């Protein structure tokens, strides 16, 4: 997928949209050769790539560097760049500087969390020619207010608020909305209420598409096993085994052999 128009096309055909996160060139190259529709350069980079405890630690420079790396490796994919913590809450000028920075780094659209208090900003970005993906439910940048990485919208009031925010984001011009960790029936209700596609993570099967963090689906962290992740690989085990075999070969003087040496 190369264009924002294809999201709507897939939505009208009822074709599921697949999205994965990516932060670097070498994995972007692999995704570029895969059937995945869309790449999210998520602010989860701050946790996955930089070892911070939350996405609060991502900033514009960090996100732009990852977008640049991904855009180089995945020239055939639609790339979404995450607006980092508070960058959309400091006024229009710093927000638009952030948007400009991510788009010039190679993103085709931006994603931002939440709705309340920045719907006008969303419209302003869209009116400036930049597609915006919304993000509701568990919005990890608000982890300190939410009291942890918890399922959102379990109660009647909070479910209604998320639904209303989704409708407001569509009205503000979003082309798609990520629904993170909300009950499956609520995700279905929201998806049915919108004309734009929803992309779920931990929100059941009835969204228009699904997204996972690449490192989660590849099993890169054996200690991280949330209910909603399906692991397609024991990436940690396979990579550790390769590194251990190299280590053993070096120590047994089995590497390099003659054909791996210049004569
Ligand atoms: O930053 C991220 O990886 C995300 C996904 C979890 C949707 O926002």
GROMACS .gro file of N, CA and C and ligand atoms in nm, residues 21 23 40 42-44 82 111 135 178 180 201 211 213, ligand 1:
model
   50
   21UNK      N    1   0.476  -0.237   1.352
   21UNK     CA    2   0.569  -0.130   1.385
   21UNK      C    3   0.705  -0.165   1.325
   23UNK      N    4   1.130   0.020   1.319
   23UNK     CA    5   1.210   0.135   1.366
   23UNK      C    6   1.345   0.147   1.295
   40UNK      N    7   0.401   0.133   1.092
   40UNK     CA    8   0.392   0.236   1.195
   40UNK      C    9   0.528   0.253   1.261
   42UNK      N   10   0.627   0.364   1.546
   42UNK     CA   11   0.561   0.399   1.670
   42UNK      C   12   0.659   0.456   1.772
   43UNK      N   13   0.601   0.534   1.865
   43UNK     CA   14   0.687   0.584   1.973
   43UNK      C   15   0.722   0.472   2.071
   44UNK      N   16   0.666   0.352   2.048
   44UNK     CA   17   0.712   0.233   2.122
   44UNK      C   18   0.861   0.211   2.097
   82UNK      N   19   0.478   0.845   1.442
   82UNK     CA   20   0.409   0.884   1.566
   82UNK      C   21   0.451   1.024   1.613
  111UNK      N   22   0.053   0.991   1.328
  111UNK     CA   23  -0.048   0.937   1.422
  111UNK      C   24  -0.036   1.016   1.552
  135UNK      N   25  -0.564   0.761   1.760
  135UNK     CA   26  -0.525   0.651   1.849
  135UNK      C   27  -0.604   0.667   1.979
  178UNK      N   28  -0.641   0.396   1.537
  178UNK     CA   29  -0.595   0.279   1.612
  178UNK      C   30  -0.679   0.269   1.739
  180UNK      N   31  -0.663   0.074   2.081
  180UNK     CA   32  -0.570  -0.012   2.157
  180UNK      C   33  -0.636  -0.058   2.288
  201UNK      N   34  -0.546  -0.322   1.822
  201UNK     CA   35  -0.439  -0.396   1.890
  201UNK      C   36  -0.497  -0.430   2.028
  211UNK      N   37  -0.285  -0.430   1.415
  211UNK     CA   38  -0.144  -0.389   1.424
  211UNK      C   39  -0.081  -0.463   1.541
  213UNK      N   40   0.321  -0.482   1.749
  213UNK     CA   41   0.461  -0.439   1.758
  213UNK      C   42   0.546  -0.552   1.699
  264LIG     O1   43   0.384   0.311   1.933
  264LIG     C1   44   0.325   0.207   1.899
  264LIG     O2   45   0.387   0.101   1.876
  264LIG     C2   46   0.180   0.210   1.886
  264LIG     C3   47   0.109   0.082   1.858
  264LIG     C4   48   0.106  -0.002   1.981
  264LIG     C5   49  -0.024   0.104   1.801
  264LIG     O3   50   0.122   0.313   1.898
   0.00000   0.00000   0.00000
